[in-house]
């Protein structure tokens, strides 16, 4: 059973920083693209950043130059470093991972989400 568990969310004041982590557990063959998405109340879930297995990154323009994404393949963990946080960054942040299962299938998994609240 593949499971994604996020950590690192919480309350932070504007201008501060947080680092989110997401660890993938369970039997898989390989990890492909991993990423972070966020959803604020009343909004749709939007892509924040992705990172490929070989380390190539894609970051949304709205957070570029403030957020960075990275991964540790050995630990099967993806990180989102968030700096210079703004009130508009407040959202539930979801971890996503596309994997190849032990059976050879391409599957997409989501974490339960972690709330990031940025106070003004």
Short mmCIF file of N, CA and C in Angstrom, two decimals:
data_model
loop_
_atom_site.label_atom_id
_atom_site.label_comp_id
_atom_site.label_asym_id
_atom_site.label_seq_id
_atom_site.Cartn_x
_atom_site.Cartn_y
_atom_site.Cartn_z
N UNK A 1 0.84 -1.19 0.00
CA UNK A 1 0.00 0.00 0.00
C UNK A 1 0.88 1.24 0.00
N UNK A 2 0.80 2.01 -1.05
CA UNK A 2 1.59 3.22 -1.18
C UNK A 2 0.93 4.34 -0.39
N UNK A 3 1.73 5.06 0.37
CA UNK A 3 1.22 6.16 1.17
C UNK A 3 2.18 7.33 1.11
N UNK A 4 1.63 8.53 1.00
CA UNK A 4 2.40 9.76 1.03
C UNK A 4 2.03 10.52 2.29
N UNK A 5 3.03 10.84 3.09
CA UNK A 5 2.80 11.53 4.36
C UNK A 5 3.54 12.85 4.35
N UNK A 6 2.78 13.94 4.43
CA UNK A 6 3.36 15.28 4.46
C UNK A 6 3.64 15.71 5.89
N UNK A 7 4.62 16.58 6.04
CA UNK A 7 4.92 17.17 7.33
C UNK A 7 5.53 18.54 7.12
N UNK A 8 5.51 19.35 8.17
CA UNK A 8 6.15 20.65 8.12
C UNK A 8 5.21 21.83 8.01
N UNK A 9 3.93 21.58 7.82
CA UNK A 9 2.99 22.67 7.74
C UNK A 9 2.74 23.29 9.10
N UNK A 10 2.10 24.44 9.09
CA UNK A 10 1.79 25.11 10.33
C UNK A 10 1.56 26.58 10.13
N UNK A 11 1.63 27.31 11.22
CA UNK A 11 1.41 28.75 11.22
C UNK A 11 2.74 29.48 11.20
N UNK A 12 2.85 30.45 10.31
CA UNK A 12 4.06 31.24 10.21
C UNK A 12 3.67 32.67 9.87
N UNK A 13 4.46 33.61 10.34
CA UNK A 13 4.17 35.00 10.03
C UNK A 13 4.71 35.38 8.66
N UNK A 14 4.12 36.39 8.06
CA UNK A 14 4.56 36.85 6.75
C UNK A 14 6.04 37.18 6.77
N UNK A 15 6.71 36.76 5.71
CA UNK A 15 8.15 36.95 5.61
C UNK A 15 8.96 35.79 6.13
N UNK A 16 8.31 34.88 6.82
CA UNK A 16 8.99 33.73 7.38
C UNK A 16 9.15 32.60 6.39
N UNK A 17 9.65 31.49 6.89
CA UNK A 17 9.94 30.33 6.04
C UNK A 17 9.40 29.05 6.65
N UNK A 18 9.09 28.10 5.80
CA UNK A 18 8.71 26.76 6.19
C UNK A 18 9.29 25.79 5.19
N UNK A 19 9.58 24.59 5.64
CA UNK A 19 9.97 23.52 4.74
C UNK A 19 9.02 22.35 4.91
N UNK A 20 8.38 22.00 3.82
CA UNK A 20 7.49 20.85 3.81
C UNK A 20 8.24 19.62 3.34
N UNK A 21 7.89 18.49 3.91
CA UNK A 21 8.47 17.22 3.52
C UNK A 21 7.36 16.24 3.20
N UNK A 22 7.63 15.35 2.29
CA UNK A 22 6.68 14.31 1.93
C UNK A 22 7.44 13.02 1.68
N UNK A 23 7.17 12.02 2.49
CA UNK A 23 7.84 10.73 2.37
C UNK A 23 6.89 9.70 1.78
N UNK A 24 7.40 8.93 0.86
CA UNK A 24 6.62 7.89 0.20
C UNK A 24 6.96 6.55 0.82
N UNK A 25 5.96 5.86 1.30
CA UNK A 25 6.16 4.53 1.87
C UNK A 25 5.37 3.50 1.08
N UNK A 26 5.70 2.25 1.30
CA UNK A 26 5.04 1.18 0.59
C UNK A 26 5.86 0.66 -0.57
N UNK A 27 5.42 -0.44 -1.12
CA UNK A 27 6.15 -1.08 -2.20
C UNK A 27 5.93 -0.43 -3.54
N UNK A 28 7.01 0.04 -4.14
CA UNK A 28 6.98 0.61 -5.48
C UNK A 28 8.21 0.12 -6.24
N UNK A 29 8.13 0.23 -7.55
CA UNK A 29 9.29 -0.08 -8.37
C UNK A 29 10.21 1.12 -8.51
N UNK A 30 9.61 2.29 -8.79
CA UNK A 30 10.39 3.51 -8.93
C UNK A 30 9.50 4.73 -8.77
N UNK A 31 10.13 5.83 -8.37
CA UNK A 31 9.47 7.12 -8.29
C UNK A 31 9.73 7.91 -9.56
N UNK A 32 8.70 8.51 -10.08
CA UNK A 32 8.86 9.37 -11.25
C UNK A 32 8.76 10.84 -10.81
N UNK A 33 7.90 11.60 -11.43
CA UNK A 33 7.78 13.01 -11.05
C UNK A 33 7.09 13.14 -9.70
N UNK A 34 7.64 13.98 -8.84
CA UNK A 34 7.04 14.31 -7.57
C UNK A 34 6.76 15.80 -7.55
N UNK A 35 5.75 16.20 -6.80
CA UNK A 35 5.42 17.61 -6.81
C UNK A 35 4.56 18.03 -5.65
N UNK A 36 4.35 19.34 -5.60
CA UNK A 36 3.50 19.95 -4.59
C UNK A 36 2.42 20.77 -5.26
N UNK A 37 1.22 20.68 -4.73
CA UNK A 37 0.08 21.46 -5.19
C UNK A 37 -0.54 22.14 -3.98
N UNK A 38 -1.33 23.17 -4.22
CA UNK A 38 -1.98 23.83 -3.10
C UNK A 38 -3.39 24.25 -3.48
N UNK A 39 -4.22 24.34 -2.46
CA UNK A 39 -5.61 24.71 -2.66
C UNK A 39 -6.05 25.60 -1.50
N UNK A 40 -6.43 26.83 -1.84
CA UNK A 40 -6.98 27.75 -0.86
C UNK A 40 -8.50 27.64 -0.89
N UNK A 41 -9.17 28.02 0.19
CA UNK A 41 -10.63 27.95 0.22
C UNK A 41 -11.27 28.68 -0.95
N UNK A 42 -12.17 28.01 -1.66
CA UNK A 42 -12.84 28.60 -2.79
C UNK A 42 -12.08 28.53 -4.09
N UNK A 43 -10.86 28.04 -4.05
CA UNK A 43 -10.03 27.93 -5.25
C UNK A 43 -9.83 26.48 -5.66
N UNK A 44 -9.38 26.30 -6.88
CA UNK A 44 -9.03 24.97 -7.35
C UNK A 44 -7.62 24.63 -6.90
N UNK A 45 -7.28 23.36 -7.03
CA UNK A 45 -5.95 22.92 -6.66
C UNK A 45 -4.97 23.28 -7.78
N UNK A 46 -3.95 24.03 -7.44
CA UNK A 46 -2.99 24.51 -8.41
C UNK A 46 -1.61 23.90 -8.18
N UNK A 47 -0.91 23.72 -9.27
CA UNK A 47 0.46 23.22 -9.19
C UNK A 47 1.37 24.29 -8.60
N UNK A 48 2.21 23.88 -7.68
CA UNK A 48 3.22 24.76 -7.10
C UNK A 48 4.58 24.49 -7.70
N UNK A 49 4.99 23.23 -7.67
CA UNK A 49 6.30 22.86 -8.19
C UNK A 49 6.37 21.37 -8.39
N UNK A 50 7.19 20.96 -9.34
CA UNK A 50 7.46 19.54 -9.57
C UNK A 50 8.96 19.33 -9.72
N UNK A 51 9.38 18.12 -9.48
CA UNK A 51 10.77 17.74 -9.68
C UNK A 51 10.81 16.33 -10.25
N UNK A 52 11.57 16.16 -11.31
CA UNK A 52 11.69 14.86 -11.95
C UNK A 52 12.69 13.99 -11.21
N UNK A 53 12.75 12.73 -11.62
CA UNK A 53 13.64 11.78 -10.96
C UNK A 53 15.11 12.18 -11.10
N UNK A 54 15.45 12.87 -12.18
CA UNK A 54 16.82 13.30 -12.38
C UNK A 54 17.08 14.72 -11.91
N UNK A 55 16.11 15.31 -11.18
CA UNK A 55 16.34 16.58 -10.52
C UNK A 55 15.89 17.82 -11.26
N UNK A 56 15.30 17.67 -12.42
CA UNK A 56 14.80 18.84 -13.14
C UNK A 56 13.55 19.37 -12.47
N UNK A 57 13.48 20.69 -12.30
CA UNK A 57 12.39 21.32 -11.56
C UNK A 57 11.53 22.21 -12.43
N UNK A 58 10.29 22.36 -12.01
CA UNK A 58 9.36 23.28 -12.62
C UNK A 58 8.60 23.96 -11.48
N UNK A 59 8.64 25.29 -11.45
CA UNK A 59 8.04 26.04 -10.36
C UNK A 59 7.07 27.06 -10.92
N UNK A 60 5.92 27.16 -10.30
CA UNK A 60 4.91 28.11 -10.74
C UNK A 60 5.43 29.54 -10.63
N UNK A 61 5.03 30.37 -11.60
CA UNK A 61 5.48 31.75 -11.62
C UNK A 61 5.11 32.51 -10.35
N UNK A 62 3.99 32.15 -9.74
CA UNK A 62 3.53 32.86 -8.57
C UNK A 62 4.43 32.69 -7.36
N UNK A 63 5.24 31.63 -7.35
CA UNK A 63 6.11 31.38 -6.21
C UNK A 63 7.58 31.28 -6.60
N UNK A 64 7.85 31.45 -7.88
CA UNK A 64 9.22 31.38 -8.35
C UNK A 64 10.07 32.44 -7.66
N UNK A 65 11.29 32.09 -7.34
CA UNK A 65 12.25 32.94 -6.63
C UNK A 65 12.01 32.97 -5.13
N UNK A 66 10.91 32.38 -4.68
CA UNK A 66 10.66 32.27 -3.25
C UNK A 66 10.63 30.82 -2.78
N UNK A 67 10.12 29.93 -3.62
CA UNK A 67 10.01 28.51 -3.27
C UNK A 67 11.02 27.70 -4.08
N UNK A 68 11.51 26.63 -3.49
CA UNK A 68 12.34 25.68 -4.20
C UNK A 68 11.87 24.27 -3.87
N UNK A 69 12.02 23.38 -4.83
CA UNK A 69 11.65 21.99 -4.63
C UNK A 69 12.88 21.12 -4.81
N UNK A 70 12.96 20.07 -4.03
CA UNK A 70 14.08 19.14 -4.13
C UNK A 70 13.62 17.76 -3.70
N UNK A 71 14.46 16.78 -3.94
CA UNK A 71 14.09 15.41 -3.57
C UNK A 71 15.32 14.62 -3.16
N UNK A 72 15.09 13.63 -2.34
CA UNK A 72 16.11 12.69 -1.93
C UNK A 72 15.60 11.32 -2.35
N UNK A 73 16.13 10.81 -3.43
CA UNK A 73 15.62 9.55 -3.97
C UNK A 73 15.86 8.37 -3.02
N UNK A 74 16.98 8.39 -2.32
CA UNK A 74 17.27 7.31 -1.39
C UNK A 74 16.26 7.28 -0.26
N UNK A 75 15.82 8.46 0.19
CA UNK A 75 14.84 8.56 1.26
C UNK A 75 13.41 8.57 0.74
N UNK A 76 13.25 8.58 -0.58
CA UNK A 76 11.94 8.64 -1.21
C UNK A 76 11.13 9.81 -0.65
N UNK A 77 11.78 10.96 -0.60
CA UNK A 77 11.19 12.14 0.01
C UNK A 77 11.34 13.35 -0.90
N UNK A 78 10.30 14.15 -0.99
CA UNK A 78 10.33 15.40 -1.73
C UNK A 78 10.12 16.54 -0.74
N UNK A 79 10.81 17.65 -0.97
CA UNK A 79 10.76 18.79 -0.09
C UNK A 79 10.28 20.03 -0.84
N UNK A 80 9.67 20.93 -0.10
CA UNK A 80 9.32 22.24 -0.63
C UNK A 80 9.79 23.28 0.38
N UNK A 81 10.81 24.02 0.00
CA UNK A 81 11.32 25.10 0.83
C UNK A 81 10.60 26.38 0.46
N UNK A 82 9.91 26.97 1.41
CA UNK A 82 9.11 28.16 1.17
C UNK A 82 9.70 29.32 1.97
N UNK A 83 10.16 30.32 1.26
CA UNK A 83 10.75 31.50 1.88
C UNK A 83 9.92 32.73 1.55
N UNK A 84 10.13 33.78 2.33
CA UNK A 84 9.42 35.05 2.12
C UNK A 84 7.93 34.83 1.95
N UNK A 85 7.36 34.08 2.85
CA UNK A 85 5.96 33.71 2.74
C UNK A 85 5.05 34.92 2.84
N UNK A 86 3.98 34.87 2.05
CA UNK A 86 2.98 35.91 2.01
C UNK A 86 1.64 35.34 2.45
N UNK A 87 0.74 36.23 2.82
CA UNK A 87 -0.58 35.79 3.25
C UNK A 87 -1.29 34.99 2.17
N UNK A 88 -1.07 35.35 0.91
CA UNK A 88 -1.72 34.66 -0.18
C UNK A 88 -1.18 33.25 -0.41
N UNK A 89 -0.11 32.89 0.29
CA UNK A 89 0.39 31.52 0.22
C UNK A 89 -0.40 30.58 1.13
N UNK A 90 -1.27 31.12 1.94
CA UNK A 90 -2.08 30.30 2.83
C UNK A 90 -2.93 29.33 2.02
N UNK A 91 -2.79 28.06 2.31
CA UNK A 91 -3.51 27.03 1.58
C UNK A 91 -3.21 25.67 2.19
N UNK A 92 -3.96 24.68 1.77
CA UNK A 92 -3.61 23.31 2.06
C UNK A 92 -2.66 22.85 0.96
N UNK A 93 -1.51 22.36 1.35
CA UNK A 93 -0.50 21.92 0.40
C UNK A 93 -0.53 20.40 0.31
N UNK A 94 -0.61 19.90 -0.91
CA UNK A 94 -0.72 18.48 -1.17
C UNK A 94 0.52 17.96 -1.88
N UNK A 95 1.00 16.85 -1.42
CA UNK A 95 2.11 16.17 -2.06
C UNK A 95 1.56 15.20 -3.11
N UNK A 96 2.24 15.12 -4.22
CA UNK A 96 1.85 14.21 -5.30
C UNK A 96 3.07 13.44 -5.79
N UNK A 97 2.84 12.19 -6.11
CA UNK A 97 3.93 11.39 -6.66
C UNK A 97 3.39 10.44 -7.72
N UNK A 98 4.04 10.46 -8.86
CA UNK A 98 3.76 9.50 -9.92
C UNK A 98 4.79 8.39 -9.82
N UNK A 99 4.32 7.15 -9.73
CA UNK A 99 5.23 6.03 -9.49
C UNK A 99 4.96 4.90 -10.47
N UNK A 100 5.94 4.01 -10.56
CA UNK A 100 5.75 2.73 -11.21
C UNK A 100 5.59 1.70 -10.11
N UNK A 101 4.47 1.01 -10.10
CA UNK A 101 4.20 0.04 -9.04
C UNK A 101 5.03 -1.21 -9.24
N UNK A 102 4.99 -2.07 -8.23
CA UNK A 102 5.71 -3.33 -8.31
C UNK A 102 5.18 -4.19 -9.45
N UNK A 103 3.93 -3.98 -9.83
CA UNK A 103 3.33 -4.71 -10.94
C UNK A 103 3.64 -4.08 -12.29
N UNK A 104 4.27 -2.91 -12.28
CA UNK A 104 4.65 -2.25 -13.51
C UNK A 104 3.68 -1.19 -14.00
N UNK A 105 2.71 -0.83 -13.20
CA UNK A 105 1.72 0.17 -13.59
C UNK A 105 2.17 1.58 -13.24
N UNK A 106 1.77 2.53 -14.06
CA UNK A 106 2.00 3.94 -13.81
C UNK A 106 0.82 4.45 -12.98
N UNK A 107 1.10 4.88 -11.74
CA UNK A 107 0.04 5.30 -10.83
C UNK A 107 0.36 6.65 -10.22
N UNK A 108 -0.68 7.40 -9.92
CA UNK A 108 -0.56 8.73 -9.32
C UNK A 108 -1.13 8.69 -7.91
N UNK A 109 -0.36 9.16 -6.93
CA UNK A 109 -0.77 9.14 -5.54
C UNK A 109 -0.72 10.54 -4.94
N UNK A 110 -1.62 10.77 -3.99
CA UNK A 110 -1.72 12.05 -3.30
C UNK A 110 -1.62 11.88 -1.80
N UNK A 111 -1.01 12.85 -1.15
CA UNK A 111 -1.04 12.91 0.29
C UNK A 111 -2.34 13.51 0.77
N UNK A 112 -2.54 13.48 2.07
CA UNK A 112 -3.77 14.03 2.65
C UNK A 112 -3.77 15.55 2.72
N UNK A 113 -2.62 16.16 2.60
CA UNK A 113 -2.50 17.60 2.65
C UNK A 113 -2.05 18.09 4.01
N UNK A 114 -1.35 19.20 4.00
CA UNK A 114 -0.93 19.85 5.24
C UNK A 114 -1.22 21.35 5.12
N UNK A 115 -1.79 21.90 6.16
CA UNK A 115 -2.23 23.30 6.13
C UNK A 115 -1.07 24.23 6.44
N UNK A 116 -0.90 25.21 5.57
CA UNK A 116 0.06 26.29 5.79
C UNK A 116 -0.72 27.58 5.94
N UNK A 117 -0.56 28.23 7.07
CA UNK A 117 -1.24 29.49 7.34
C UNK A 117 -0.20 30.58 7.56
N UNK A 118 -0.28 31.61 6.74
CA UNK A 118 0.64 32.73 6.84
C UNK A 118 -0.12 33.93 7.38
N UNK A 119 0.28 34.40 8.53
CA UNK A 119 -0.40 35.51 9.16
C UNK A 119 0.24 36.83 8.75
N UNK A 120 -0.60 37.85 8.64
CA UNK A 120 -0.12 39.18 8.28
C UNK A 120 0.34 39.97 9.50
#
